[in-house]
């Protein structure tokens, strides 16, 4: 193999965005070593600039002629680009909100950002990884950084406990995942590349074997953990409550997106012959997640725990698109994850802002907030209502598209359950709005009575405000002006070869449905 | 042209809500809201007079592509079914703002929510796209929740949540049905004229239609799903009750006519007998329960359930005359309920109670509130169906149009109409007549407080004497709608005959 041929097979340009992030990451670390704590004032901005540069690089890779790189280890197709973009965006907003939070907790910001960027890197590589070892390594990069982030405020016993819990469950579930992956390697006759595995399984004539089903189940256990689908969700509420809030914001969007990216790529490429089986399993997971997430969220008193259960439920909604398995289904997933980014990060920014000013995040303590902090009230109300799917906010359009795609694919039961649980979800989202807006001045909680004067000029609050306003505006208008986002989501699916192969097989089924009925 | 009706109030709502200075006196906010809603009302009247009476289809259509992936387009139009509802909406918005107290707490949120609701309801009446309709339909959910639970009575938190959940369930049902209609027919767009349910099997049509009936039945409300109504109406303050009863209930009947009868003509004729009985039961139930009430606002609330029963009967009969009656009844119920709620609000504000056992002798010329009582008598009579007032005209057309189709149900509704007279006589007797307590000393009713009631009363009398102005708008449209149903009905009948 001569060098030119090798270079073209490596095709290293596809990971330019990740390359930029690696450089930023190292830069942040070295600056921290040289300058120490004094760099904390501004170290967030170069990191954000690096992430933005990575997004720009992603933009220029859209519709790349030759997306496969590293001899098949990494695919830079449009699907991966859109997921990598979501993860990078969520990291940007996370940095914006963490500058003040981490500084107030008395820990080093640069270290935090370095670990966060590593997690971002892991998530971005996971979105495009198309080889078993590569998948596992990027998954571990993401997971190990997440454990570190969860326990970052190490003087707080709750943060420690959350980190321990997350570590134990996470490590166990990656072990299960690894076992499933190793089975795949064996079943396919020693292939590690995803498309080769599918062929290998057919050649080895094990496409309906028990071994394949077991490996499928084990892999789903690993994926279910990342996207916190019930019954693999148990870590979510505890980790969300204990971990630093910016970390949860990242976990709920970045890490979850990576999990869904992995799910799409792995399941559609490797398991097309057992598609009915994994659809069935995910249907069960979606039903459980929607019911459990939404019903248990009703009984929460802590804001972060409520958002934890809400994120379980939202994962259930997104799974409808995955189960549908049509072009519209995948596109609706991508679209929902995009708007979920805005809604959730806006909501978490408000939670951070409130807890920075008052030091608590109990739902009852929010009562009467509209008088003291109208901007926070407005942003939190709108993001929660958008999560509940109230028009004309972004979440409404996201949910409509999911339900529409689900209905088109003939998933009537799931869509109806989604509608019913949406009504349930409106109840607990509106409970917070009620606390903030409806309560009379005399019903104000003690914390709000002593609410500090709203100031934005303290160090680190300005970026928080920017993140808040930007995500608020996006949550409000991303639905009404949703055409570009829809086009983006649809193109990302229709330009992706691995999906096109499976979609044509699936979409013939629902088309026949009306005639049968 | 029509977009003005939607966007001016919504933008005004945003401006009022986000105006930076915090120190605007409540009075000025109210004045701004009043001016804007007045301008919208004038614009609406302008459209009303531009409206071509001889065209059965949509007029003043507007079209903008919006989101083709979802099949959602911004497509507006007005026909005989919706034109009166639009006028009702802007009229009652203006009245509601006018009759709101000068020193409402948190005025900016209050008026911005009212204007938001007004724009949303106008959008729902105008939408020619199922998804667009749903979007506007759900848009009023949160503003109304806040309007009830911030500026309401004692049990407002309970009433607000109850309203919210019922409406959200209704929305979910409607959305599911819409999705079903569009996908099962294989249509790629949610535009109303692109969806034709005729190709579906009878069973499926029936299933979808029952989704529509249940979804809108919660909103109307039909009898088993009505339990949110008394709480929401009673706990809401007077202006909000006017909007709730006057406008929101019409959204339900309008949806039933437009999407139930208009889109499922075949299945509609199958369920029509059930609906007629259902309407009659609603009417009787509303009247009987109203008789038992001790609270005047609650009485008026139940009267609303009864009156919406007539609309259901007329829609079920679906003769040309009955449909004209349904639209007229929707409009006249809107203005009658508005005046009743306004007057009850004034009585409560001046006397300080709504209990039938405590009120007495309000008619007394010097110490009582005679003009308000007189108007109360007038509107009670209008509600009960006394000739010369608009309530009679509407009910008479309804009964006349429905009798040929469903004689029994019509007779039951006539009985209910008689019972309506019974409880209004009870109400008037206990409040206006009798002797005033010696301790009673009521504040004076200002002219500005009487104004809305006077305007509505004039309208009620005018339409009662000159009913052409009530019915002429919808005649062409309803005839066309009936023409779409009749052939289907005939086939059903002939099939039955063959068997």
XYZ file of C-alpha atoms in Angstrom, chain A:
517
model
C 0.000 0.000 0.000
C 1.630 3.239 -1.054
C 1.420 6.378 0.960
C -1.062 8.285 -1.203
C -3.481 5.429 -1.073
C -3.131 5.198 2.679
C -3.710 8.899 3.083
C -6.867 8.744 1.036
C -8.077 5.830 3.086
C -7.283 7.639 6.311
C -9.073 10.715 5.045
C -8.166 12.486 8.242
C -9.902 15.691 7.235
C -13.228 14.338 8.439
C -12.221 14.682 12.049
C -11.088 18.273 11.716
C -13.816 19.497 14.114
C -12.632 17.071 16.739
C -9.070 18.079 15.993
C -9.943 21.684 16.762
C -11.493 20.614 20.041
C -8.424 18.590 20.968
C -6.225 21.606 20.386
C -8.561 23.777 22.457
C -8.599 21.188 25.191
C -4.831 21.032 25.362
C -4.654 24.794 25.179
C -6.985 25.151 28.129
C -4.998 22.637 30.162
C -1.640 24.223 29.433
C -2.876 27.719 30.122
C -4.187 26.497 33.433
C -0.820 24.974 34.261
C 1.081 28.141 33.374
C -1.209 30.817 34.721
C -3.069 28.981 37.473
C -6.308 30.300 38.909
C -5.889 33.760 37.424
C -6.951 32.383 34.072
C -10.398 31.488 35.366
C -11.689 34.934 34.367
C -11.404 34.345 30.680
C -10.555 30.703 30.104
C -14.134 29.907 29.169
C -14.060 32.119 26.108
C -11.245 30.429 24.165
C -12.966 27.128 24.881
C -16.201 28.475 23.439
C -14.321 29.888 20.485
C -12.803 26.474 19.891
C -16.196 24.803 19.981
C -17.632 27.404 17.620
C -14.724 26.822 15.246
C -15.500 23.116 15.413
C -19.106 23.829 14.445
C -17.956 25.965 11.544
C -15.679 23.126 10.444
C -18.652 20.780 10.672
C -20.607 23.138 8.448
C -17.974 22.893 5.740
C -18.066 19.135 5.894
C -21.742 18.965 5.116
C -22.353 16.638 2.170
C -18.746 15.539 2.075
C -17.971 13.494 -1.016
C -16.175 10.783 0.824
C -17.376 10.557 4.387
C -15.670 7.302 5.317
C -12.337 7.789 6.985
C -9.726 5.862 8.946
C -10.313 2.793 6.816
C -13.881 2.545 7.908
C -13.437 3.397 11.558
C -15.182 6.736 11.364
C -17.945 8.013 9.132
C -18.384 11.722 8.694
C -21.778 11.540 6.981
C -24.495 14.136 7.432
C -26.141 12.185 10.213
C -22.988 12.257 12.271
C -22.438 15.916 11.453
C -25.820 16.937 12.793
C -25.345 14.937 15.973
C -21.818 16.233 16.461
C -23.160 19.735 16.015
C -25.796 19.198 18.697
C -23.199 17.862 21.124
C -20.812 20.741 20.473
C -23.631 23.261 20.917
C -24.653 21.717 24.182
C -21.046 21.956 25.363
C -20.987 25.649 24.461
C -24.064 26.423 26.488
C -22.785 24.258 29.322
C -19.583 26.290 29.471
C -21.598 29.510 29.429
C -23.543 28.411 32.462
C -20.697 26.798 34.335
C -18.361 29.791 34.521
C -20.146 31.264 37.502
C -21.362 28.010 38.996
C -17.960 26.359 39.197
C -16.273 29.493 40.433
C -18.814 29.848 43.209
C -18.224 26.262 44.260
C -14.540 27.043 44.736
C -13.130 24.595 42.236
C -10.906 25.127 39.230
C -12.710 26.145 36.072
C -10.044 25.154 33.565
C -9.958 21.581 34.798
C -13.699 21.433 34.570
C -13.686 22.722 31.030
C -10.957 20.291 30.079
C -12.987 17.332 31.303
C -16.115 18.708 29.684
C -14.323 19.061 26.374
C -13.102 15.494 26.686
C -16.657 14.345 27.185
C -17.682 16.405 24.166
C -14.933 14.798 22.170
C -16.092 11.357 23.205
C -19.663 12.142 22.291
C -18.703 13.584 18.917
C -16.555 10.622 18.027
C -19.324 8.308 19.142
C -21.732 9.995 16.699
C -19.590 9.046 13.761
C -17.900 5.898 14.980
C -18.565 2.957 12.711
C -16.269 0.346 14.109
C -16.739 -1.624 17.306
C -13.497 -0.688 19.034
C -13.893 2.927 18.043
C -17.437 2.928 19.388
C -16.338 1.469 22.661
C -13.414 3.820 23.098
C -15.445 6.921 22.413
C -18.242 5.642 24.632
C -15.756 5.173 27.452
C -14.219 8.589 26.853
C -17.657 10.089 27.232
C -18.580 7.979 30.250
C -15.382 8.377 32.244
C -15.413 12.131 31.778
C -19.046 12.162 32.846
C -18.214 10.330 36.079
C -15.514 12.864 36.793
C -17.821 15.756 36.066
C -20.567 14.318 38.252
C -18.256 14.176 41.237
C -16.520 17.419 40.438
C -17.722 19.366 43.473
C -15.978 16.891 45.696
C -16.745 18.546 49.009
C -20.430 17.962 48.514
C -21.428 14.503 49.795
C -24.372 14.337 47.392
C -22.109 14.933 44.450
C -19.826 12.148 45.711
C -22.684 9.750 46.098
C -24.006 10.580 42.669
C -20.601 10.013 41.125
C -20.253 6.661 42.847
C -23.682 5.560 41.743
C -23.136 6.737 38.220
C -19.748 5.056 38.089
C -20.989 1.701 39.346
C -24.019 1.557 37.106
C -22.173 3.070 34.182
C -19.237 0.732 34.391
C -21.527 -2.258 34.737
C -23.615 -1.228 31.759
C -20.557 -0.596 29.597
C -19.371 -4.057 30.574
C -22.683 -5.488 29.413
C -22.394 -3.450 26.240
C -18.870 -4.733 25.722
C -20.064 -8.282 26.105
C -22.674 -7.733 23.443
C -20.100 -6.159 21.175
C -17.693 -9.050 21.632
C -20.464 -11.465 20.727
C -20.950 -9.529 17.517
C -17.281 -9.850 16.751
C -17.506 -13.579 17.186
C -20.773 -14.077 15.324
C -19.640 -12.189 12.266
C -16.480 -14.158 11.905
C -14.100 -11.559 13.246
C -15.379 -8.324 11.763
C -15.271 -5.099 13.724
C -16.514 -2.664 11.143
C -20.275 -2.173 11.315
C -21.173 -2.710 7.678
C -18.835 -5.680 7.479
C -20.495 -7.198 10.535
C -23.875 -7.155 8.826
C -22.436 -8.959 5.833
C -20.477 -11.317 8.049
C -23.576 -12.311 9.958
C -25.383 -13.117 6.745
C -22.446 -15.139 5.415
C -22.116 -17.010 8.684
C -25.843 -17.698 8.439
C -26.578 -16.759 12.042
C -29.034 -13.986 11.256
C -31.807 -15.509 13.360
C -29.639 -17.160 15.964
C -29.994 -16.808 19.688
C -26.496 -15.368 19.840
C -27.497 -12.406 17.739
C -30.522 -11.745 19.909
C -28.435 -11.891 23.066
C -25.896 -9.489 21.666
C -28.737 -7.196 20.604
C -30.191 -7.182 24.085
C -26.822 -6.505 25.688
C -26.144 -3.652 23.340
C -29.550 -2.170 23.980
C -28.815 -2.288 27.695
C -25.763 -0.124 27.074
C -27.627 2.297 24.843
C -30.625 2.438 27.149
C -28.332 3.504 29.941
C -26.963 6.427 27.957
C -30.356 7.691 26.839
C -31.794 6.909 30.289
C -34.673 4.820 29.041
C -36.658 3.025 31.705
C -35.782 0.446 33.108
C -32.127 1.516 32.699
C -32.912 4.929 34.116
C -32.279 4.439 37.835
C -29.131 6.517 37.884
C -30.826 9.548 36.344
C -32.747 11.090 39.251
C -29.956 10.610 41.771
C -27.223 11.798 39.493
C -29.259 14.781 38.387
C -29.887 15.770 41.962
C -26.318 15.330 43.147
C -24.186 16.451 40.249
C -23.332 20.093 39.556
C -26.179 21.549 37.520
C -24.163 22.456 34.390
C -23.022 18.857 34.239
C -26.597 17.648 34.210
C -27.412 20.096 31.480
C -24.677 18.504 29.441
C -25.667 14.949 30.366
C -29.301 15.561 29.515
C -28.552 16.906 26.071
C -25.018 16.054 24.961
C -24.713 12.605 26.411
C -28.242 11.677 25.476
C -27.746 12.842 21.902
C -24.613 10.722 21.676
C -26.618 7.762 22.905
C -29.248 8.279 20.233
C -26.602 8.728 17.557
C -25.065 5.439 18.609
C -28.480 3.790 18.628
C -29.308 4.844 15.089
C -25.965 3.882 13.632
C -25.525 0.591 15.428
C -29.053 -0.718 15.196
C -29.717 0.154 11.583
C -26.345 -1.002 10.276
C -25.710 -4.127 12.292
C -29.148 -5.430 13.092
C -31.293 -4.982 9.988
C -32.305 -8.648 10.017
C -33.595 -8.471 13.564
C -35.194 -5.064 13.035
C -38.548 -6.273 14.277
C -36.971 -7.501 17.470
C -35.175 -4.299 18.359
C -38.210 -2.262 17.388
C -40.194 -4.378 19.779
C -37.701 -3.900 22.597
C -37.581 -0.167 22.015
C -41.360 -0.012 21.927
C -41.354 -1.519 25.399
C -38.673 0.931 26.537
C -40.578 3.864 25.072
C -43.831 2.855 26.724
C -42.112 2.387 30.078
C -40.174 5.634 29.793
C -43.160 7.723 28.828
C -45.332 6.333 31.588
C -42.749 6.172 34.338
C -41.019 9.424 33.476
C -44.193 11.434 33.308
C -46.057 9.864 36.186
C -43.209 9.872 38.689
C -42.311 13.437 37.758
C -45.697 14.445 39.178
C -44.540 13.620 42.690
C -41.214 15.442 42.728
C -40.409 18.333 45.013
C -36.927 19.119 43.796
C -36.593 20.941 40.514
C -33.585 18.940 39.395
C -35.257 15.628 40.160
C -38.347 16.710 38.282
C -36.238 17.589 35.286
C -34.541 14.210 35.635
C -37.802 12.349 35.299
C -38.869 14.731 32.585
C -35.718 13.843 30.650
C -36.573 10.141 31.006
C -39.990 10.888 29.585
C -38.584 13.009 26.771
C -36.322 10.100 25.834
C -39.483 8.037 25.540
C -40.910 10.545 23.076
C -37.756 10.560 20.990
C -37.794 6.776 20.829
C -41.060 6.957 18.868
C -39.055 8.312 15.952
C -36.468 5.570 16.305
C -39.106 2.854 16.355
C -40.898 4.299 13.352
C -37.709 3.705 11.406
C -38.878 5.760 8.448
C -37.137 8.735 6.987
C -39.584 11.025 8.726
C -39.067 9.064 11.930
C -35.322 9.608 12.041
C -35.707 13.191 10.901
C -38.212 13.856 13.670
C -35.722 12.450 16.180
C -33.031 14.775 14.937
C -35.406 17.707 14.985
C -36.649 16.921 18.462
C -33.118 16.558 19.797
C -32.303 19.928 18.269
C -35.194 21.708 19.947
C -34.673 19.673 23.110
C -31.232 21.236 23.248
C -32.718 24.711 23.413
C -35.549 23.883 25.795
C -33.544 21.897 28.268
C -30.531 24.143 28.328
C -32.784 27.164 28.777
C -34.532 25.413 31.643
C -31.295 24.359 33.303
C -29.813 27.811 32.906
C -32.756 29.154 34.878
C -32.344 26.486 37.525
C -28.675 27.405 37.867
C -29.427 31.089 38.007
C -32.019 30.548 40.721
C -29.784 28.336 42.788
C -26.865 30.742 42.377
C -28.975 33.530 43.793
C -30.756 31.616 46.499
C -28.894 28.375 47.017
C -31.825 26.034 46.699
C -33.746 24.307 43.978
C -36.906 23.130 45.690
C -39.965 23.718 43.557
C -41.945 25.326 46.383
C -39.210 27.904 46.888
C -39.925 29.367 43.470
C -43.254 30.755 44.562
C -43.852 34.407 43.833
C -40.710 34.740 41.764
C -42.278 36.853 39.029
C -42.033 39.949 41.153
C -38.356 39.674 41.900
C -36.982 38.234 38.699
C -39.253 38.533 35.676
C -36.664 37.423 33.123
C -35.953 34.209 34.976
C -39.669 33.571 35.391
C -40.340 34.158 31.735
C -37.491 31.971 30.545
C -38.231 29.103 32.882
C -41.954 29.250 32.119
C -41.430 29.243 28.400
C -38.881 26.457 28.455
C -41.055 24.284 30.676
C -44.159 24.953 28.596
C -42.155 24.135 25.518
C -41.073 20.864 27.114
C -44.758 20.220 27.735
C -45.478 20.837 24.064
C -47.549 23.999 24.195
C -47.887 25.894 20.911
C -46.351 27.882 19.375
C -43.117 27.005 21.134
C -40.407 24.802 19.705
C -41.368 21.739 21.710
C -44.836 21.703 20.215
C -43.477 21.408 16.705
C -40.981 18.812 17.814
C -43.677 16.687 19.377
C -46.061 17.132 16.456
C -43.399 15.949 14.073
C -42.601 12.947 16.258
C -46.245 12.002 16.581
C -46.863 12.580 12.923
C -43.953 10.383 11.932
C -45.081 7.775 14.422
C -48.606 7.804 13.085
C -47.371 7.543 9.514
C -45.461 4.449 10.472
C -48.586 2.939 11.976
C -47.566 3.269 15.633
C -51.042 4.310 16.722
C -50.774 3.000 20.246
C -47.455 4.678 20.926
C -48.637 7.999 19.558
C -51.810 7.871 21.621
C -49.789 7.043 24.711
C -47.483 9.899 23.835
C -50.457 12.246 23.628
C -51.888 11.070 26.930
C -48.583 11.322 28.751
C -48.068 14.768 27.229
C -51.214 15.854 28.992
C -49.820 14.422 32.214
C -46.559 16.234 31.607
C -48.346 19.556 31.163
C -49.585 19.161 34.718
C -46.180 19.000 36.362
C -44.584 21.564 34.119
C -47.398 23.992 34.793
C -46.999 23.385 38.529
C -43.716 25.250 38.423
C -45.209 28.009 36.296
C -48.006 28.228 38.830
C -45.515 28.579 41.673
C -43.721 31.389 39.920
C -46.508 33.307 38.237
C -49.805 32.591 39.921
C -48.836 32.901 43.579
C -49.750 36.146 45.290
C -47.083 38.404 46.770
C -48.066 37.290 50.277
C -47.553 33.659 49.340
C -43.954 34.335 48.426
C -41.476 31.864 49.828
C -38.858 33.050 52.311
C -36.103 32.535 49.819
C -37.792 34.759 47.278
C -38.541 37.380 49.906
C -34.819 37.683 50.514
C -34.021 37.468 46.843
C -30.886 39.438 46.068
C -31.192 42.332 43.701
C -30.870 41.151 40.115
C -27.419 42.092 38.888
C -25.728 40.957 35.749
C -22.353 42.620 36.193
C -20.871 40.063 38.585
C -18.131 37.928 37.061
C -19.503 35.029 35.070
C -23.107 36.186 35.072
C -22.938 37.894 31.700
C -22.221 34.651 29.809
C -25.010 33.010 31.767
C -27.353 35.761 30.680
C -26.241 35.424 27.077
C -26.844 31.686 27.185
C -30.228 32.246 28.762
C -31.409 34.818 26.265
C -30.130 32.938 23.234
C -31.687 29.652 24.271
C -34.893 31.431 25.272
C -35.186 33.091 21.889
C -34.441 29.795 20.194
C -37.067 27.992 22.268
C -39.640 30.594 21.383
C -39.110 30.959 17.668
C -37.523 27.688 16.610
C -41.029 26.333 16.197
C -42.509 29.166 14.192
C -39.457 29.530 12.003
C -38.847 25.833 11.948
C -38.368 25.395 8.209
C -34.572 25.620 8.172
C -34.343 23.192 11.063
C -36.760 20.820 9.368
C -34.752 20.972 6.175
C -31.591 20.337 8.134
C -33.092 17.348 9.911
C -34.570 15.891 6.747
C -31.424 16.382 4.715
C -29.270 14.843 7.376
C -31.342 11.697 7.061
C -31.867 11.643 3.319
C -28.172 12.245 2.606
C -27.052 9.426 4.842
C -26.403 6.223 3.008
C -26.566 3.775 5.875
C -30.116 4.833 6.641
C -31.352 4.941 3.079
C -30.666 1.241 2.717
C -32.890 0.320 5.657
C -35.568 2.945 5.139
C -36.682 1.735 1.738
C -37.379 -1.643 3.231
C -39.418 -0.293 6.096
C -41.489 2.428 4.510
C -43.383 0.080 2.217
C -45.233 -1.338 5.195
C -47.151 1.725 6.429
C -48.091 2.694 2.899
C -50.227 -0.380 2.638
C -51.862 0.245 5.954
C -54.822 2.421 4.852
C -55.999 -0.105 2.339
C -56.010 -2.893 4.855
C -58.162 -0.971 7.289
